[in-house]
mmCIF file of C-alpha atoms and ligand atoms in Angstrom:
data_model
loop_
_atom_site.group_PDB
_atom_site.id
_atom_site.type_symbol
_atom_site.label_atom_id
_atom_site.label_comp_id
_atom_site.label_asym_id
_atom_site.label_seq_id
_atom_site.Cartn_x
_atom_site.Cartn_y
_atom_site.Cartn_z
ATOM 1 C CA MET A 195 -1.304 18.237 -55.694
ATOM 2 C CA LYS A 196 -2.920 14.926 -55.533
ATOM 3 C CA VAL A 197 -6.758 14.313 -54.184
ATOM 4 C CA ASN A 198 -5.059 12.007 -51.735
ATOM 5 C CA THR A 199 -2.887 14.284 -50.327
ATOM 6 C CA LEU A 200 -5.764 16.780 -50.089
ATOM 7 C CA ASN A 201 -7.835 14.691 -48.447
ATOM 8 C CA ASP A 202 -4.883 14.054 -45.948
ATOM 9 C CA PHE A 203 -4.113 17.721 -45.623
ATOM 10 C CA ILE A 204 -7.813 18.457 -44.874
ATOM 11 C CA ASN A 205 -7.638 15.632 -41.714
ATOM 12 C CA ARG A 206 -4.952 17.310 -40.622
ATOM 13 C CA ILE A 207 -6.028 20.607 -40.286
ATOM 14 C CA PRO A 208 -7.732 21.372 -36.630
ATOM 15 C CA LYS A 209 -11.554 22.263 -37.247
ATOM 16 C CA ALA A 210 -14.477 23.755 -35.631
ATOM 17 C CA GLU A 211 -17.915 22.528 -36.381
ATOM 18 C CA LEU A 212 -20.239 24.998 -35.609
ATOM 19 C CA HIS A 213 -23.955 23.759 -37.285
ATOM 20 C CA VAL A 214 -24.498 20.306 -36.406
ATOM 21 C CA HIS A 215 -28.085 18.470 -34.757
ATOM 22 C CA ILE A 216 -27.118 15.676 -32.445
ATOM 23 C CA GLU A 217 -30.676 14.057 -33.711
ATOM 24 C CA GLY A 218 -28.848 14.318 -36.778
ATOM 25 C CA THR A 219 -25.978 12.316 -35.966
ATOM 26 C CA PHE A 220 -27.739 9.031 -35.536
ATOM 27 C CA GLU A 221 -26.396 6.537 -37.451
ATOM 28 C CA PRO A 222 -28.621 3.865 -38.346
ATOM 29 C CA GLU A 223 -26.759 0.987 -36.628
ATOM 30 C CA LEU A 224 -27.125 2.683 -33.680
ATOM 31 C CA MET A 225 -30.649 3.566 -34.310
ATOM 32 C CA PHE A 226 -31.335 -0.222 -34.423
ATOM 33 C CA ALA A 227 -29.661 -1.069 -31.183
ATOM 34 C CA LEU A 228 -31.202 1.439 -29.008
ATOM 35 C CA ALA A 229 -34.714 0.706 -30.574
ATOM 36 C CA LYS A 230 -33.950 -2.812 -29.857
ATOM 37 C CA ARG A 231 -32.838 -2.415 -26.068
ATOM 38 C CA ASN A 232 -35.979 0.289 -25.796
ATOM 39 C CA ASP A 233 -38.134 -2.564 -26.980
ATOM 40 C CA ILE A 234 -39.513 -0.005 -29.593
ATOM 41 C CA THR A 235 -39.933 -1.544 -33.386
ATOM 42 C CA LEU A 236 -39.117 0.437 -36.090
ATOM 43 C CA LYS A 237 -40.949 0.937 -39.093
ATOM 44 C CA TYR A 238 -38.133 -0.275 -41.444
ATOM 45 C CA ALA A 239 -37.127 -3.920 -41.058
ATOM 46 C CA SER A 240 -33.107 -3.337 -41.409
ATOM 47 C CA VAL A 241 -30.481 -0.993 -41.387
ATOM 48 C CA GLU A 242 -30.011 -1.004 -45.372
ATOM 49 C CA GLU A 243 -33.896 -0.581 -45.722
ATOM 50 C CA LEU A 244 -33.668 2.507 -43.710
ATOM 51 C CA ARG A 245 -30.374 3.678 -45.208
ATOM 52 C CA LYS A 246 -32.475 3.241 -48.832
ATOM 53 C CA ALA A 247 -35.471 5.741 -47.516
ATOM 54 C CA TYR A 248 -32.695 8.375 -47.102
ATOM 55 C CA ARG A 249 -33.842 10.170 -50.416
ATOM 56 C CA PHE A 250 -35.331 13.531 -49.796
ATOM 57 C CA ASN A 251 -36.703 15.957 -52.405
ATOM 58 C CA ASN A 252 -36.540 18.815 -50.186
ATOM 59 C CA LEU A 253 -36.118 19.590 -46.412
ATOM 60 C CA GLN A 254 -39.727 18.650 -45.283
ATOM 61 C CA GLU A 255 -38.946 14.990 -46.412
ATOM 62 C CA PHE A 256 -35.932 14.861 -44.426
ATOM 63 C CA LEU A 257 -37.402 16.402 -41.628
ATOM 64 C CA ASP A 258 -40.179 13.871 -41.451
ATOM 65 C CA ILE A 259 -37.675 10.803 -41.083
ATOM 66 C CA TYR A 260 -35.456 12.465 -38.754
ATOM 67 C CA TYR A 261 -38.279 13.249 -36.382
ATOM 68 C CA GLU A 262 -39.298 9.733 -36.480
ATOM 69 C CA GLY A 263 -35.947 8.597 -35.972
ATOM 70 C CA ALA A 264 -35.472 10.522 -32.622
ATOM 71 C CA ASN A 265 -38.600 8.421 -31.309
ATOM 72 C CA VAL A 266 -35.876 6.139 -30.315
ATOM 73 C CA LEU A 267 -34.340 8.262 -27.802
ATOM 74 C CA ILE A 268 -35.666 7.936 -24.040
ATOM 75 C CA GLN A 269 -33.214 6.700 -21.686
ATOM 76 C CA GLU A 270 -30.103 9.475 -20.779
ATOM 77 C CA GLN A 271 -28.048 6.450 -21.717
ATOM 78 C CA ASP A 272 -28.949 6.477 -25.366
ATOM 79 C CA PHE A 273 -28.511 10.451 -25.618
ATOM 80 C CA TYR A 274 -25.093 9.527 -24.135
ATOM 81 C CA ASP A 275 -24.550 7.100 -26.255
ATOM 82 C CA LEU A 276 -25.601 9.135 -29.895
ATOM 83 C CA THR A 277 -23.577 12.441 -28.857
ATOM 84 C CA ILE A 278 -20.242 10.054 -27.638
ATOM 85 C CA ALA A 279 -20.524 8.474 -31.126
ATOM 86 C CA TYR A 280 -20.556 11.737 -32.893
ATOM 87 C CA LEU A 281 -17.522 12.626 -30.596
ATOM 88 C CA GLU A 282 -15.449 10.015 -31.378
ATOM 89 C CA LYS A 283 -15.484 11.159 -35.145
ATOM 90 C CA CYS A 284 -14.626 14.316 -34.108
ATOM 91 C CA ARG A 285 -11.767 12.651 -32.542
ATOM 92 C CA ASP A 286 -11.026 10.930 -35.725
ATOM 93 C CA GLU A 287 -11.559 13.504 -37.917
ATOM 94 C CA ASN A 288 -9.288 16.431 -35.661
ATOM 95 C CA VAL A 289 -13.023 18.517 -35.007
ATOM 96 C CA VAL A 290 -11.349 20.385 -32.043
ATOM 97 C CA HIS A 291 -14.338 22.207 -30.519
ATOM 98 C CA THR A 292 -17.932 21.673 -31.343
ATOM 99 C CA GLU A 293 -21.253 24.009 -30.916
ATOM 100 C CA MET A 294 -24.045 21.528 -30.905
ATOM 101 C CA PHE A 295 -27.546 21.935 -31.486
ATOM 102 C CA PHE A 296 -30.235 19.834 -30.076
ATOM 103 C CA ASP A 297 -34.347 20.242 -30.619
ATOM 104 C CA PRO A 298 -35.720 20.347 -26.899
ATOM 105 C CA GLN A 299 -39.256 20.145 -27.856
ATOM 106 C CA THR A 300 -38.545 16.857 -30.399
ATOM 107 C CA HIS A 301 -37.726 15.314 -26.682
ATOM 108 C CA THR A 302 -40.261 17.077 -24.379
ATOM 109 C CA HIS A 303 -43.778 16.551 -26.692
ATOM 110 C CA ARG A 304 -42.618 12.919 -26.299
ATOM 111 C CA GLY A 305 -42.595 12.870 -22.460
ATOM 112 C CA ILE A 306 -38.741 12.739 -22.252
ATOM 113 C CA ALA A 307 -37.774 15.112 -19.584
ATOM 114 C CA LEU A 308 -35.562 18.005 -20.807
ATOM 115 C CA GLU A 309 -33.459 16.868 -17.504
ATOM 116 C CA THR A 310 -32.625 13.389 -19.447
ATOM 117 C CA VAL A 311 -31.741 14.813 -22.635
ATOM 118 C CA ILE A 312 -29.170 17.412 -21.300
ATOM 119 C CA SER A 313 -27.690 15.285 -18.855
ATOM 120 C CA GLY A 314 -27.264 12.728 -21.210
ATOM 121 C CA ILE A 315 -25.563 14.909 -23.749
ATOM 122 C CA GLN A 316 -23.717 16.938 -21.177
ATOM 123 C CA ASN A 317 -21.968 13.871 -19.437
ATOM 124 C CA ALA A 318 -20.669 12.623 -23.471
ATOM 125 C CA LEU A 319 -19.449 16.331 -24.261
ATOM 126 C CA ASP A 320 -17.466 16.450 -20.689
ATOM 127 C CA ASP A 321 -16.008 13.131 -21.229
ATOM 128 C CA ALA A 322 -14.832 14.193 -24.707
ATOM 129 C CA LYS A 323 -13.377 16.957 -23.247
ATOM 130 C CA LYS A 324 -11.256 14.695 -20.525
ATOM 131 C CA ASN A 325 -10.640 12.140 -22.677
ATOM 132 C CA TRP A 326 -9.709 13.960 -26.174
ATOM 133 C CA GLY A 327 -9.509 17.538 -25.352
ATOM 134 C CA ILE A 328 -12.329 18.124 -27.352
ATOM 135 C CA THR A 329 -14.393 21.555 -26.089
ATOM 136 C CA SER A 330 -17.839 22.179 -26.887
ATOM 137 C CA CYS A 331 -21.139 24.417 -26.259
ATOM 138 C CA LEU A 332 -25.247 23.566 -26.482
ATOM 139 C CA ILE A 333 -27.174 25.688 -28.568
ATOM 140 C CA PRO A 334 -31.052 24.768 -28.067
ATOM 141 C CA ASN A 335 -32.995 25.102 -31.093
ATOM 142 C CA PHE A 336 -36.515 25.971 -30.983
ATOM 143 C CA LEU A 337 -38.885 24.298 -33.953
ATOM 144 C CA ARG A 338 -40.352 26.681 -36.197
ATOM 145 C CA HIS A 339 -43.285 24.530 -37.085
ATOM 146 C CA LEU A 340 -44.364 24.792 -33.491
ATOM 147 C CA SER A 341 -46.262 27.753 -32.146
ATOM 148 C CA GLU A 342 -44.104 30.975 -30.472
ATOM 149 C CA ASP A 343 -45.808 30.575 -27.620
ATOM 150 C CA ASP A 344 -44.679 26.886 -27.204
ATOM 151 C CA ALA A 345 -41.048 27.935 -27.602
ATOM 152 C CA ILE A 346 -41.307 30.441 -24.939
ATOM 153 C CA LYS A 347 -42.590 27.835 -22.452
ATOM 154 C CA THR A 348 -39.874 25.592 -23.512
ATOM 155 C CA PHE A 349 -37.186 28.822 -23.136
ATOM 156 C CA ASN A 350 -38.398 29.315 -19.510
ATOM 157 C CA GLU A 351 -37.813 25.586 -18.977
ATOM 158 C CA ALA A 352 -34.304 25.816 -20.250
ATOM 159 C CA LEU A 353 -33.734 28.673 -18.496
ATOM 160 C CA GLU A 354 -32.964 26.038 -15.316
ATOM 161 C CA PHE A 355 -29.777 24.663 -17.055
ATOM 162 C CA ARG A 356 -28.794 28.190 -18.613
ATOM 163 C CA GLU A 357 -24.982 28.011 -17.658
ATOM 164 C CA LEU A 358 -24.677 25.021 -20.066
ATOM 165 C CA PHE A 359 -25.848 27.147 -23.075
ATOM 166 C CA ALA A 360 -23.877 29.331 -25.275
ATOM 167 C CA GLY A 361 -27.330 30.642 -27.069
ATOM 168 C CA PHE A 362 -30.287 29.534 -28.699
ATOM 169 C CA GLY A 363 -31.308 28.928 -32.290
ATOM 170 C CA LEU A 364 -34.113 28.310 -34.790
ATOM 171 C CA ASP A 365 -34.553 25.504 -37.012
ATOM 172 C CA SER A 366 -37.368 23.160 -38.580
ATOM 173 C CA SER A 367 -39.290 23.870 -41.621
ATOM 174 C CA GLU A 368 -37.934 27.536 -43.170
ATOM 175 C CA LEU A 369 -41.171 27.526 -45.535
ATOM 176 C CA GLY A 370 -44.020 29.080 -43.744
ATOM 177 C CA HIS A 371 -42.742 30.023 -40.724
ATOM 178 C CA PRO A 372 -40.809 32.754 -41.225
ATOM 179 C CA PRO A 373 -38.482 34.628 -38.657
ATOM 180 C CA ALA A 374 -41.244 37.078 -37.728
ATOM 181 C CA LYS A 375 -43.227 34.230 -36.380
ATOM 182 C CA PHE A 376 -40.517 34.452 -33.204
ATOM 183 C CA GLU A 377 -39.949 37.883 -32.830
ATOM 184 C CA ARG A 378 -41.299 38.077 -29.036
ATOM 185 C CA LEU A 379 -39.373 34.668 -28.392
ATOM 186 C CA PHE A 380 -35.919 36.140 -29.519
ATOM 187 C CA ARG A 381 -36.404 39.428 -27.492
ATOM 188 C CA MET A 382 -36.679 37.534 -24.505
ATOM 189 C CA VAL A 383 -33.732 35.547 -25.430
ATOM 190 C CA ASN A 384 -31.289 38.708 -26.306
ATOM 191 C CA ASP A 385 -32.811 40.244 -23.153
ATOM 192 C CA GLU A 386 -31.437 37.273 -21.232
ATOM 193 C CA GLY A 387 -27.896 37.729 -22.533
ATOM 194 C CA PHE A 388 -28.131 34.830 -24.756
ATOM 195 C CA ARG A 389 -26.346 34.797 -28.422
ATOM 196 C CA ALA A 390 -29.115 34.180 -31.096
ATOM 197 C CA VAL A 391 -28.912 32.144 -34.038
ATOM 198 C CA ALA A 392 -30.957 31.291 -36.658
ATOM 199 C CA HIS A 393 -31.237 28.916 -39.757
ATOM 200 C CA ALA A 394 -32.207 31.363 -42.592
ATOM 201 C CA GLY A 395 -31.483 31.432 -46.069
ATOM 202 C CA GLU A 396 -31.748 27.963 -46.537
ATOM 203 C CA GLU A 397 -34.920 27.020 -48.613
ATOM 204 C CA GLY A 398 -36.387 30.494 -47.795
ATOM 205 C CA PRO A 399 -35.563 33.447 -49.405
ATOM 206 C CA ALA A 400 -32.907 35.947 -48.533
ATOM 207 C CA GLN A 401 -35.467 38.416 -47.043
ATOM 208 C CA ASN A 402 -35.378 35.564 -44.299
ATOM 209 C CA VAL A 403 -31.870 36.382 -43.510
ATOM 210 C CA TRP A 404 -32.630 40.044 -43.308
ATOM 211 C CA ASP A 405 -35.516 39.279 -40.816
ATOM 212 C CA ALA A 406 -33.424 37.064 -38.613
ATOM 213 C CA LEU A 407 -30.762 39.621 -38.067
ATOM 214 C CA GLN A 408 -33.346 42.943 -37.571
ATOM 215 C CA LEU A 409 -36.051 41.016 -36.189
ATOM 216 C CA LEU A 410 -34.563 38.362 -33.887
ATOM 217 C CA LYS A 411 -31.077 39.984 -33.696
ATOM 218 C CA VAL A 412 -29.121 36.590 -34.602
ATOM 219 C CA ILE A 413 -25.265 37.118 -34.642
ATOM 220 C CA ARG A 414 -24.713 34.141 -36.563
ATOM 221 C CA ILE A 415 -26.869 33.080 -39.567
ATOM 222 C CA ASP A 416 -27.105 28.898 -39.930
ATOM 223 C CA HIS A 417 -27.092 28.077 -44.093
ATOM 224 C CA GLY A 418 -27.608 31.440 -45.245
ATOM 225 C CA VAL A 419 -26.701 30.366 -49.020
ATOM 226 C CA ARG A 420 -29.496 32.271 -50.389
ATOM 227 C CA SER A 421 -27.732 35.350 -49.254
ATOM 228 C CA VAL A 422 -26.391 35.277 -52.937
ATOM 229 C CA GLU A 423 -28.842 36.220 -54.295
ATOM 230 C CA ASP A 424 -29.048 39.965 -52.628
ATOM 231 C CA GLU A 425 -25.935 42.078 -52.901
ATOM 232 C CA VAL A 426 -26.974 44.435 -50.332
ATOM 233 C CA LEU A 427 -27.217 41.561 -47.974
ATOM 234 C CA LEU A 428 -23.922 40.226 -48.708
ATOM 235 C CA LYS A 429 -22.530 44.015 -47.725
ATOM 236 C CA GLU A 430 -24.303 43.985 -44.843
ATOM 237 C CA LEU A 431 -23.047 40.575 -43.380
ATOM 238 C CA VAL A 432 -19.302 41.630 -44.027
ATOM 239 C CA GLN A 433 -20.063 44.873 -42.279
ATOM 240 C CA LYS A 434 -21.766 43.346 -39.434
ATOM 241 C CA GLN A 435 -19.025 40.462 -39.461
ATOM 242 C CA ILE A 436 -22.014 37.960 -39.580
ATOM 243 C CA PRO A 437 -20.758 34.444 -40.194
ATOM 244 C CA LEU A 438 -22.402 32.162 -42.235
ATOM 245 C CA THR A 439 -22.246 27.922 -41.405
ATOM 246 C CA VAL A 440 -23.098 26.429 -44.558
ATOM 247 C CA CYS A 441 -23.622 23.025 -45.068
ATOM 248 C CA PRO A 442 -22.474 21.566 -48.264
ATOM 249 C CA LEU A 443 -23.695 17.523 -48.405
ATOM 250 C CA SER A 444 -26.756 18.674 -46.672
ATOM 251 C CA ASN A 445 -27.872 21.821 -49.605
ATOM 252 C CA LEU A 446 -27.218 18.854 -51.762
ATOM 253 C CA LYS A 447 -29.031 16.226 -50.339
ATOM 254 C CA LEU A 448 -32.178 18.536 -49.741
ATOM 255 C CA LYS A 449 -31.922 19.716 -53.111
ATOM 256 C CA VAL A 450 -31.192 23.686 -52.140
ATOM 257 C CA VAL A 451 -28.718 22.673 -55.108
ATOM 258 C CA GLN A 452 -29.147 20.594 -57.435
ATOM 259 C CA LYS A 453 -25.495 19.881 -57.826
ATOM 260 C CA MET A 454 -22.443 20.577 -55.560
ATOM 261 C CA GLU A 455 -20.858 23.000 -58.467
ATOM 262 C CA ASP A 456 -23.672 25.286 -57.770
ATOM 263 C CA LEU A 457 -23.008 26.036 -54.492
ATOM 264 C CA PRO A 458 -21.956 29.525 -53.765
ATOM 265 C CA LEU A 459 -19.338 29.116 -51.385
ATOM 266 C CA LYS A 460 -16.859 31.063 -53.964
ATOM 267 C CA THR A 461 -18.729 33.937 -54.063
ATOM 268 C CA LEU A 462 -19.400 33.774 -50.453
ATOM 269 C CA LEU A 463 -15.730 33.653 -49.705
ATOM 270 C CA GLU A 464 -14.560 35.935 -52.608
ATOM 271 C CA ASN A 465 -17.117 38.554 -50.890
ATOM 272 C CA ASN A 466 -15.136 38.234 -47.617
ATOM 273 C CA ILE A 467 -18.217 36.664 -46.054
ATOM 274 C CA LEU A 468 -17.052 34.375 -43.195
ATOM 275 C CA ALA A 469 -18.018 31.306 -44.181
ATOM 276 C CA THR A 470 -17.727 28.117 -42.707
ATOM 277 C CA ILE A 471 -18.010 24.260 -43.277
ATOM 278 C CA ASN A 472 -20.122 22.046 -41.537
ATOM 279 C CA SER A 473 -22.028 18.741 -41.508
ATOM 280 C CA ASP A 474 -25.579 19.627 -40.019
ATOM 281 C CA ASP A 475 -27.091 16.005 -40.151
ATOM 282 C CA PRO A 476 -24.383 13.765 -41.215
ATOM 283 C CA ALA A 477 -25.901 10.332 -39.952
ATOM 284 C CA TYR A 478 -28.622 11.343 -43.057
ATOM 285 C CA PHE A 479 -26.689 13.313 -45.514
ATOM 286 C CA GLY A 480 -23.562 11.075 -46.253
ATOM 287 C CA GLY A 481 -20.573 12.227 -44.947
ATOM 288 C CA TYR A 482 -19.112 14.047 -41.497
ATOM 289 C CA ILE A 483 -17.105 17.211 -41.471
ATOM 290 C CA ASN A 484 -13.674 16.251 -43.381
ATOM 291 C CA ASP A 485 -16.355 14.870 -46.131
ATOM 292 C CA ASN A 486 -17.810 17.974 -46.353
ATOM 293 C CA TYR A 487 -14.549 19.791 -46.869
ATOM 294 C CA LYS A 488 -13.649 17.136 -49.580
ATOM 295 C CA ALA A 489 -17.107 17.632 -51.604
ATOM 296 C CA VAL A 490 -16.452 21.460 -51.928
ATOM 297 C CA ALA A 491 -12.921 20.964 -52.698
ATOM 298 C CA GLU A 492 -13.429 18.624 -55.473
ATOM 299 C CA ALA A 493 -16.546 20.560 -56.828
ATOM 300 C CA LEU A 494 -15.012 23.585 -56.775
ATOM 301 C CA ASP A 495 -11.564 23.050 -57.408
ATOM 302 C CA LEU A 496 -10.404 24.693 -54.236
ATOM 303 C CA GLY A 497 -7.023 23.777 -52.954
ATOM 304 C CA GLU A 498 -4.798 23.759 -49.515
ATOM 305 C CA LYS A 499 -5.085 27.355 -49.537
ATOM 306 C CA GLU A 500 -8.694 27.651 -49.288
ATOM 307 C CA MET A 501 -9.601 24.568 -46.883
ATOM 308 C CA ILE A 502 -7.157 26.745 -44.645
ATOM 309 C CA THR A 503 -9.173 29.927 -44.403
ATOM 310 C CA LEU A 504 -12.076 27.810 -44.139
ATOM 311 C CA ALA A 505 -10.629 26.279 -40.993
ATOM 312 C CA GLU A 506 -9.738 29.658 -39.526
ATOM 313 C CA ASN A 507 -13.414 31.099 -40.416
ATOM 314 C CA SER A 508 -14.549 28.144 -38.318
ATOM 315 C CA PHE A 509 -12.821 29.579 -35.520
ATOM 316 C CA LYS A 510 -12.926 33.116 -35.982
ATOM 317 C CA ALA A 511 -16.883 32.456 -36.317
ATOM 318 C CA SER A 512 -16.669 30.332 -33.262
ATOM 319 C CA PHE A 513 -18.123 31.366 -29.615
ATOM 320 C CA LEU A 514 -14.907 30.348 -28.187
ATOM 321 C CA SER A 515 -12.693 32.665 -26.092
ATOM 322 C CA GLN A 516 -10.254 35.256 -27.982
ATOM 323 C CA GLN A 517 -7.361 33.710 -26.512
ATOM 324 C CA GLU A 518 -8.542 30.308 -27.481
ATOM 325 C CA LYS A 519 -9.260 31.268 -31.395
ATOM 326 C CA GLU A 520 -5.616 32.867 -31.603
ATOM 327 C CA LYS A 521 -4.627 29.506 -30.199
ATOM 328 C CA TRP A 522 -6.051 27.540 -33.009
ATOM 329 C CA LEU A 523 -5.281 30.178 -35.525
ATOM 330 C CA LYS A 524 -1.511 29.729 -34.648
ATOM 331 C CA THR A 525 -1.755 25.976 -34.858
ATOM 332 C CA ILE A 526 -3.439 26.362 -38.265
ATOM 333 C CA GLU A 527 -0.884 28.681 -39.460
ATOM 334 C CA LYS A 528 1.858 26.425 -38.666
ATOM 335 C CA ILE A 529 0.456 23.821 -40.426
ATOM 336 C CA TYR A 530 0.419 25.630 -43.615
ATOM 337 C CA THR A 531 4.072 26.954 -43.318
ATOM 338 C CA ASP A 532 5.199 23.437 -42.485
ATOM 339 C CA PHE A 533 3.176 22.264 -45.714
ATOM 340 C CA TYR A 534 5.064 25.033 -48.257
HETATM 341 N N1 ADE B 183 -33.070 20.497 -38.556
HETATM 342 C C1 ADE B 183 -32.390 19.318 -38.371
HETATM 343 N N2 ADE B 183 -31.528 20.096 -39.927
HETATM 344 C C2 ADE B 183 -31.894 21.058 -40.449
HETATM 345 C C3 ADE B 183 -32.132 21.621 -41.526
HETATM 346 N N3 ADE B 183 -30.858 21.517 -42.466
HETATM 347 N N4 ADE B 183 -33.066 22.701 -41.804
HETATM 348 C C4 ADE B 183 -33.875 23.027 -40.754
HETATM 349 N N5 ADE B 183 -33.905 22.456 -39.374
HETATM 350 C C5 ADE B 183 -33.433 21.413 -39.080
HETATM 351 ZN ZN1 ZN B 184 -29.156 22.704 -39.601
#
């Protein structure tokens, strides 16, 4: 089948996105517009100059620029505009369900009220449901480069909005900030009845994935591509049905892999891991979800069957109800049978 046709096929399959940071969807054009509206001067003279800075050798180089960009978000309307722009992409790319991360501390540390952040994001999510039928949930992530005490304080503040959250996660610099640093916090998260997820095995070793599972009791791993370095861990992920939210273009841009052909997605699928495809921070990594599906299809020589499996996995690994999952799995099956 010609690439064009495979691209059309990818566009047509309904998909869930389980790993996207709303702050990472901040396109330079919108950043400049909001900077102007808020009377903030950016370090870069133009959109082109800012885009040129998007060359990263590792996760930390990206995070430094990403946190700087977030400084432009001040008013509730800013968070609304940011979120609705991402949701328009979802509508256009047939993402019918999204589980969205945001970083409360990135904003509260700058004096922005948690309520401002959450209201802006949630109003956009509600509008996307009403206008386009896109379902969603929110997952606040704690910044692992800050202290556990700071995260606990943030968690306690977030409890005021608890009914809006599907769970809590852990992101930011993995190296030097292992899961063990947040054991007490995640005990609280689990005791309060929330789902727990964590970034692990992105830049850090497979041991971080073990620790996220055993110490933090997470039920889904974000990234986790370095799990392939540990065969026993792969068996554990299958046995415990722990999904991985893989982010191909992110892994390439942050040099987790040197080339897309090195992404161990085939190994994960061959080992029956519930691997999914996600965009992570699409404004910084050069593509939204369909570009990520296309990039792996091309580099790893995957076809319609694997695209279907990955889309199915995205629903199976989601926090949707069993009934919703079955509805989307049936829709995908119909697309596949109509195709052949
Ligand atoms: N925050 C935003 N994107 C991230 C990533 N890929 N890893 C860790 N923290 C992040
Ligand atoms: Zn991420």
